[in-house]
Structure formats: structure tokens, C-alpha cells
Amino acid sequence: MTKPRIDTFPSDRTRRATLRDVAQLSGVSEISVSRVMRGAPSASERLRSRVLAAADELGYTPNRLAGALKTSSSNLVAVIVPSIGNGVFPEVLDGIESVLADAGLRPVLGITQYDRAQEVQVLRDMLAWSPMGVILAGTDHEPAVTRMIEQQGIPVVEFMDIDRRPMQSAVGISNFKAAVAVADLLAERGYKRPGYIGAWSERPDRSKARRLAFEARLVELGIPLIDKEIAPLRASAEIGAQTTETLLTRSPDIDAIFFANDDQALGAIFHCQRTGRKVPDDIGLIGFNGIEIGRATPTILASVVTPRFQMGVETAKLLLSAADDLSTREVIDLGFEIRLGESI
């Protein structure tokens, strides 16, 4: 069977792609497509890859509610985040839930582990239940994510980052401005040999973009980055201690470190206490996000404080506004502040 051009399916991007569309594009039967979408173990890996590639190109999602409800959407809101393993996203979720509950809506949570391909599958599964809207962390996604949401005709709000153009609307902070502010602070405090530590192999892209903005500003200030260490594993205090040890073993004259998150920065404080390196006399440390435990450590952690609960509140409010008017396009900059603490 000759594979048709992708731009013939569907011609109206707001029409929801059907199982038949996927079957025609992938060159297999509708029964085969159904088997793949149901996760049938009898479906070969070759068939799975072929069908899912076509589904991604079309933005196809199953409709679990077809024939069950007369309405085209449910009272569910799909909320997809990378992780709930630290104090950042739970606070955002609390803010989202506080608004949705009053509107009679229920958030349904999906977790991606900072994996873009996994985000595609999680979103496809959640859209199958016809949520009234979608909330996504960040503004960097696979093209299939945009296509699927476009075909649903529902609002989507992205939160955390406002430096990139969102699909519809976004709520968050400028990571670029935050990185520049940290570089300026280090220069004002007299630090001359800064370093940087990250995790998750710099997923998501906003983390890498923040680091690159930090490096660029340091160059402008005449104090270029000495060294960096990016862990492949998830961010934690333990990983923070390990990466700090690795970085300082390789570049012992570093006098300040900017961390991608507070978890790693807290690990660095513990490492310095254990090894006798004084903070901030011997080395300055500054984290990102301003989680609560950073205010309770023996050396109070300096950090870029992000308004996470408020971010969730404003995200949910914007989603409800967009549900009444799908033409809504808005970007809300909540700003940030730098808590100086005692580590810088």
C-alpha cells in the first residue's frame, strides 16, 4: 500500500484524528492499530513502532469515553509533571488543586521523569479520557504533544518557564533573568572562579538554558565559568554531595558554585561540613527554587526563590479562563527573588 502524504491527515487540524487515519497512514489494518493502542502483547515491536510513529505524526489519541458520555469532555484536568521527588512540583500541584476544586474539577497526575517520549505517551493516555484541559510543566515538548492538544480543541497552560513561546498560555518565571541575576550577585560579592552543578543530564531544556545564560553573563562580567559537573541521575542531596566532591577535586580553586536546584546545593553544604571547607568563607553556594528545608539548615542556603504555590494558582485560573474563551493567549511572569541566606 502506498503511504499517503502526512499533510492529507487530517486536513482540519482541529479534527480529532481517528483510528482509521492511523491505520491508513501506517499501512496496517484498524484491528492492528487497536491492538497496539491497547498494549496487546501479541503486537510485534516492528508493528508498534510503525503504528506509534503514525499516531505521533497525526496527534492521535484514543477516546475512552466514546459512546459512554454525551458530553465531549469530562471534569478532569490532565496535569503532567516531570517528578514529585522534590519539594518543587508538589507545591505547584497544591496551588492548582486549590483552584480546580472550587470549580468542580479534578486534576489527574501524569509523571514523565523528564523523558520527552514518555511525556507523549502519558499525554496520549490521559487525553483518551477527554479532559477539559491540560497543564504541562515547561514549554519544551515533542511536536506530537502540540498536535494532540490542537486536535482536542481544549485549553492548555504551561508553567515554570516563560522564556519560550508557549502553545497557548504560560505562567512562570524567566530562567534567563534568574541566571543573569545570580551571575551579577556572584560578581558583586567578589567571587572570581565560579563553578556550576546540575543533574538529570540537564533535562529539561530550561535547566540547560539557565546554565548557558549564567555562563554567558559571567563572560560579560570578566569572570568566566571555571568548571561544571552535570550528573546523569536525578537531583538529590546525595547526588549534590557527590558532584560537589567531583567538581572540587577536579577544580579545587573554585570559590563559588551555582546549583540547578536546592537539593544538590544542600548536599554541597553537608559535604563542605564533613570535609572542613567553610561556607561561605572558603566557598559560596547558591541553589535554585528556594525550598523550605534550605531555611532550616545550620548554614541557611542562598537560593533563587520561585513562587511555586502561586504559580499553580495562576496556572489553574488561566486554564479556567481559557476554557471559556479558547482564543485566550497570555503569558504571566510571576518574577523571583534571591534569598541571600548565609551561604554566599
Coordinates of C-alpha atoms in Angstrom, one line a residue:
M1 CA 0.0 0.0 0.0
T2 CA 1.3 3.4 -0.9
K3 CA 1.9 5.6 2.1
P4 CA -0.1 8.9 1.7
R5 CA 1.4 12.3 2.5
I6 CA 1.1 13.3 6.1
D7 CA -0.5 16.7 5.3
T8 CA -3.6 14.9 4.0
F9 CA -4.4 13.6 7.5
P10 CA -6.5 15.3 8.8
S11 CA -6.9 18.4 6.6
D12 CA -8.6 20.2 9.5
R13 CA -6.0 20.3 12.3
T14 CA -8.8 20.8 14.9
R15 CA -10.5 17.5 13.8
R16 CA -9.6 14.7 16.1
A17 CA -7.5 12.0 14.2
T18 CA -9.2 8.6 14.1
L19 CA -8.0 5.1 14.4
R20 CA -8.8 4.8 10.7
D21 CA -6.4 7.7 9.9
V22 CA -3.6 6.0 11.8
A23 CA -4.3 2.7 10.0
Q24 CA -4.2 4.3 6.6
L25 CA -1.0 6.3 7.3
S26 CA 0.8 3.3 8.8
G27 CA -0.4 0.9 6.1
V28 CA -1.9 -1.6 8.5
S29 CA -5.4 -2.7 9.5
E30 CA -7.5 -0.9 12.0
I31 CA -7.5 -4.1 14.1
S32 CA -3.7 -3.9 14.2
V33 CA -3.8 -0.3 15.3
S34 CA -6.3 -1.1 18.0
R35 CA -4.1 -4.0 19.3
V36 CA -1.1 -1.6 19.6
M37 CA -3.1 1.1 21.3
R38 CA -4.4 -1.4 23.8
G39 CA -0.9 -2.6 24.5
A40 CA -1.6 -6.1 23.4
P41 CA 1.5 -8.3 24.0
S42 CA 1.0 -10.1 20.7
A43 CA 1.8 -6.9 18.8
S44 CA 5.4 -7.1 17.4
E45 CA 7.9 -4.3 18.1
R46 CA 8.0 -3.5 14.4
L47 CA 4.3 -3.1 14.3
R48 CA 4.3 -1.0 17.5
S49 CA 7.0 1.3 16.1
R50 CA 5.1 1.8 12.8
V51 CA 1.8 2.5 14.4
L52 CA 3.1 4.8 17.1
A53 CA 5.1 6.8 14.6
A54 CA 1.9 7.4 12.6
A55 CA 0.0 8.2 15.7
D56 CA 2.6 10.8 16.8
E57 CA 2.5 12.4 13.3
L58 CA -1.2 12.7 13.4
G59 CA -1.6 13.6 17.0
Y60 CA -3.9 10.7 17.5
T61 CA -5.3 9.8 20.9
P62 CA -7.9 7.1 21.7
N63 CA -11.3 8.1 23.0
R64 CA -12.1 6.0 26.1
L65 CA -15.3 8.0 26.6
A66 CA -16.7 7.4 23.1
G67 CA -20.3 6.1 23.4
A68 CA -20.2 6.4 27.2
L69 CA -20.9 10.1 27.6
K70 CA -23.0 12.6 25.7
T71 CA -20.6 15.4 26.5
S72 CA -17.3 15.7 24.7
S73 CA -15.2 16.2 27.8
S74 CA -15.0 15.2 31.4
N75 CA -14.5 17.2 34.6
L76 CA -10.8 16.0 34.6
V77 CA -7.8 18.2 34.1
A78 CA -4.6 16.4 32.9
V79 CA -1.6 17.7 34.8
I80 CA 1.7 16.4 33.6
V81 CA 4.9 17.0 35.6
P82 CA 8.5 15.5 35.4
S83 CA 8.8 14.4 39.0
I84 CA 7.3 14.7 42.5
G85 CA 10.6 13.6 44.1
N86 CA 11.5 17.0 45.5
G87 CA 9.7 20.0 47.0
V88 CA 9.2 21.9 43.8
F89 CA 6.3 20.3 41.9
P90 CA 4.1 19.3 44.9
E91 CA 3.7 23.0 45.9
V92 CA 2.6 23.8 42.3
L93 CA 0.2 20.9 42.4
D94 CA -1.3 22.2 45.7
G95 CA -1.9 25.6 44.1
I96 CA -3.5 24.0 41.0
E97 CA -5.8 21.8 43.1
S98 CA -6.9 24.7 45.3
V99 CA -8.4 26.4 42.3
L100 CA -9.8 23.4 40.4
A101 CA -11.6 22.0 43.5
D102 CA -13.7 25.2 43.7
A103 CA -14.6 24.8 40.1
G104 CA -15.7 21.2 40.5
L105 CA -12.7 19.9 38.5
R106 CA -10.3 17.1 39.4
P107 CA -6.6 17.1 38.5
V108 CA -5.3 13.8 37.2
L109 CA -1.5 13.5 37.5
G110 CA 1.0 12.1 35.0
I111 CA 4.7 11.8 35.6
T112 CA 7.4 11.8 32.8
Q113 CA 10.7 11.5 34.6
Y114 CA 12.0 14.3 32.3
D115 CA 11.6 11.9 29.3
R116 CA 10.1 13.7 26.3
A117 CA 9.0 10.4 24.6
Q118 CA 7.3 9.3 27.9
E119 CA 5.5 12.6 28.0
V120 CA 4.0 11.9 24.6
Q121 CA 2.7 8.5 25.8
V122 CA 1.4 9.9 29.1
L123 CA -0.4 12.7 27.4
R124 CA -1.9 10.3 24.8
D125 CA -3.2 8.1 27.6
M126 CA -4.7 11.0 29.5
L127 CA -6.3 12.6 26.5
A128 CA -8.1 9.3 25.9
W129 CA -10.4 10.3 28.9
S130 CA -11.3 13.6 27.3
P131 CA -10.1 16.0 30.0
M132 CA -11.4 19.6 29.8
G133 CA -7.9 21.0 29.7
V134 CA -4.2 20.2 30.0
I135 CA -1.5 21.6 32.3
L136 CA 2.1 20.9 31.3
A137 CA 5.5 21.6 33.0
G138 CA 7.8 23.7 30.8
T139 CA 7.4 24.8 27.2
D140 CA 9.7 22.3 25.5
H141 CA 7.9 19.3 24.1
E142 CA 7.8 16.8 21.2
P143 CA 5.8 18.0 18.2
A144 CA 3.3 15.2 18.8
V145 CA 2.3 16.9 22.1
T146 CA 1.3 20.0 20.3
R147 CA -0.6 18.1 17.6
M148 CA -2.6 16.0 20.0
I149 CA -3.7 19.1 22.0
E150 CA -4.6 21.0 18.9
Q151 CA -7.0 18.3 17.8
Q152 CA -8.7 18.2 21.2
G153 CA -9.9 21.8 21.0
I154 CA -9.2 22.3 24.7
P155 CA -7.1 24.8 26.6
V156 CA -3.5 24.1 27.7
V157 CA -1.4 26.1 30.1
E158 CA 2.4 25.5 30.5
F159 CA 4.1 26.5 33.8
M160 CA 7.6 27.1 35.1
D161 CA 9.2 28.8 32.1
I162 CA 8.2 31.9 30.1
D163 CA 11.3 32.4 28.0
R164 CA 10.0 30.3 25.1
R165 CA 6.7 30.8 23.2
P166 CA 4.0 28.6 24.7
M167 CA 1.4 26.6 22.8
Q168 CA -1.3 28.8 24.2
S169 CA -0.6 30.4 27.6
A170 CA 2.1 30.1 30.2
V171 CA 2.8 31.0 33.8
G172 CA 6.2 31.1 35.5
I173 CA 9.5 33.0 35.6
S174 CA 12.2 33.9 33.2
N175 CA 15.0 31.5 33.8
F176 CA 17.3 33.7 31.7
K177 CA 16.8 36.7 34.0
A178 CA 17.3 34.5 37.1
A179 CA 20.6 33.1 35.7
V180 CA 21.8 36.7 34.9
A181 CA 20.8 37.8 38.4
V182 CA 22.9 35.0 40.0
A183 CA 25.9 35.9 37.9
D184 CA 25.6 39.5 38.9
L185 CA 25.3 38.6 42.5
L186 CA 28.5 36.5 42.5
A187 CA 30.4 39.3 40.8
E188 CA 29.1 41.9 43.4
R189 CA 30.2 39.5 46.2
G190 CA 33.7 39.4 44.8
Y191 CA 33.8 35.8 43.6
K192 CA 36.3 35.2 40.7
R193 CA 36.3 31.5 40.0
P194 CA 32.7 30.2 39.8
G195 CA 31.5 26.7 39.0
Y196 CA 28.2 25.1 38.2
I197 CA 26.5 21.8 39.1
G198 CA 23.4 20.2 37.6
A199 CA 21.6 16.9 37.3
W200 CA 19.2 14.8 35.2
S201 CA 21.7 15.2 32.3
E202 CA 20.3 18.8 32.1
R203 CA 16.8 17.8 31.4
P204 CA 14.5 19.7 30.9
D205 CA 15.9 22.2 28.4
R206 CA 15.1 25.1 30.7
S207 CA 17.8 23.9 33.1
K208 CA 20.4 23.9 30.3
A209 CA 19.2 27.2 29.0
R210 CA 19.6 28.7 32.5
R211 CA 23.2 27.4 32.8
L212 CA 24.1 28.8 29.4
A213 CA 22.6 32.2 30.3
F214 CA 24.7 32.0 33.5
E215 CA 27.9 31.2 31.6
A216 CA 27.2 34.0 29.0
R217 CA 26.7 36.6 31.7
L218 CA 29.9 35.5 33.6
V219 CA 31.9 36.1 30.4
E220 CA 30.4 39.5 30.0
L221 CA 31.4 40.2 33.7
G222 CA 35.0 39.0 33.0
I223 CA 34.8 36.0 35.4
P224 CA 34.1 33.1 33.1
L225 CA 32.9 29.7 34.4
I226 CA 35.9 27.6 35.6
D227 CA 34.2 24.2 35.5
K228 CA 30.9 22.4 35.6
E229 CA 29.6 18.9 36.6
I230 CA 26.3 17.6 35.3
A231 CA 25.1 14.4 37.0
P232 CA 23.1 11.9 34.8
L233 CA 21.0 10.9 37.8
R234 CA 18.0 12.7 39.4
A235 CA 18.7 15.6 41.7
S236 CA 19.1 14.8 45.4
A237 CA 21.2 15.9 48.4
E238 CA 23.3 12.7 48.0
I239 CA 24.0 13.5 44.3
G240 CA 24.8 17.0 45.3
A241 CA 27.4 15.9 47.8
Q242 CA 28.9 13.6 45.2
T243 CA 29.0 16.1 42.4
T244 CA 30.5 18.8 44.6
E245 CA 33.3 16.4 45.6
T246 CA 33.9 15.5 42.0
L247 CA 34.0 19.2 40.9
L248 CA 36.2 20.4 43.7
T249 CA 38.6 17.5 43.3
R250 CA 39.0 18.4 39.6
S251 CA 39.0 22.2 40.2
P252 CA 39.9 22.9 43.8
D253 CA 40.3 26.6 43.4
I254 CA 36.6 27.2 42.6
D255 CA 35.3 29.8 45.0
A256 CA 31.5 29.7 44.3
I257 CA 29.0 27.2 42.9
F258 CA 25.6 27.8 41.3
F259 CA 23.4 24.7 41.5
A260 CA 20.5 23.8 39.2
N261 CA 18.3 23.1 42.3
D262 CA 18.4 23.3 46.1
D263 CA 18.6 19.6 46.6
Q264 CA 22.1 19.4 45.2
A265 CA 23.1 22.7 47.0
L266 CA 22.0 21.2 50.3
G267 CA 24.2 18.2 49.6
A268 CA 27.1 20.5 49.0
I269 CA 26.6 22.2 52.4
F270 CA 26.8 18.8 54.1
H271 CA 29.9 17.8 52.0
C272 CA 31.6 21.0 53.0
Q273 CA 30.8 20.5 56.7
R274 CA 32.1 16.9 56.5
T275 CA 35.4 17.9 54.7
G276 CA 36.1 21.1 56.7
R277 CA 35.5 23.5 53.9
K278 CA 33.9 26.7 55.4
V279 CA 30.8 28.2 53.8
P280 CA 30.9 31.0 52.7
D281 CA 34.5 31.8 53.7
D282 CA 36.1 29.2 51.6
I283 CA 33.4 28.7 49.0
G284 CA 30.0 30.3 48.3
L285 CA 27.0 28.2 47.4
I286 CA 23.6 29.2 45.8
G287 CA 20.7 27.0 44.8
F288 CA 17.6 27.4 42.8
N289 CA 13.9 27.2 43.8
G290 CA 14.1 28.2 47.5
I291 CA 12.6 25.1 49.0
E292 CA 11.7 25.2 52.7
I293 CA 14.4 23.0 54.1
G294 CA 17.1 25.4 52.8
R295 CA 15.9 27.9 55.5
A296 CA 16.4 25.3 58.3
T297 CA 19.9 24.1 57.7
P298 CA 22.7 25.2 60.1
T299 CA 24.0 27.4 57.2
I300 CA 20.9 28.9 55.6
L301 CA 21.1 28.3 51.9
A302 CA 21.2 31.2 49.4
S303 CA 18.7 30.5 46.6
V304 CA 16.6 31.9 43.8
V305 CA 13.1 31.7 45.3
T306 CA 10.3 30.8 42.8
P307 CA 6.7 31.4 43.8
R308 CA 5.5 27.8 43.2
F309 CA 2.2 27.7 45.0
Q310 CA 1.2 31.0 43.4
M311 CA 2.4 29.5 40.1
G312 CA -0.1 26.7 40.5
V313 CA -2.9 29.0 41.4
E314 CA -2.4 31.3 38.4
T315 CA -2.0 28.4 36.1
A316 CA -5.3 26.9 37.1
K317 CA -7.1 30.3 36.9
L318 CA -5.7 30.9 33.4
L319 CA -6.9 27.4 32.3
L320 CA -10.4 28.2 33.5
S321 CA -10.4 31.5 31.7
A322 CA -9.2 29.8 28.5
A323 CA -12.0 27.2 28.8
D324 CA -14.5 30.0 28.4
D325 CA -12.5 31.5 25.6
L326 CA -10.2 29.3 23.6
S327 CA -8.6 32.3 21.9
T328 CA -7.1 33.3 25.2
R329 CA -3.3 33.8 24.9
E330 CA -1.5 35.1 27.9
V331 CA 2.0 34.9 29.5
I332 CA 2.2 35.7 33.2
D333 CA 5.6 36.5 34.7
L334 CA 5.5 35.9 38.4
G335 CA 9.1 37.0 39.0
F336 CA 11.5 35.7 41.5
E337 CA 13.7 36.9 44.4
I338 CA 17.1 35.9 45.6
R339 CA 17.3 34.8 49.3
L340 CA 20.8 35.6 50.4
G341 CA 20.9 33.3 53.3
E342 CA 24.3 32.6 54.8
S343 CA 26.0 30.5 52.1
I344 CA 27.0 33.3 49.7

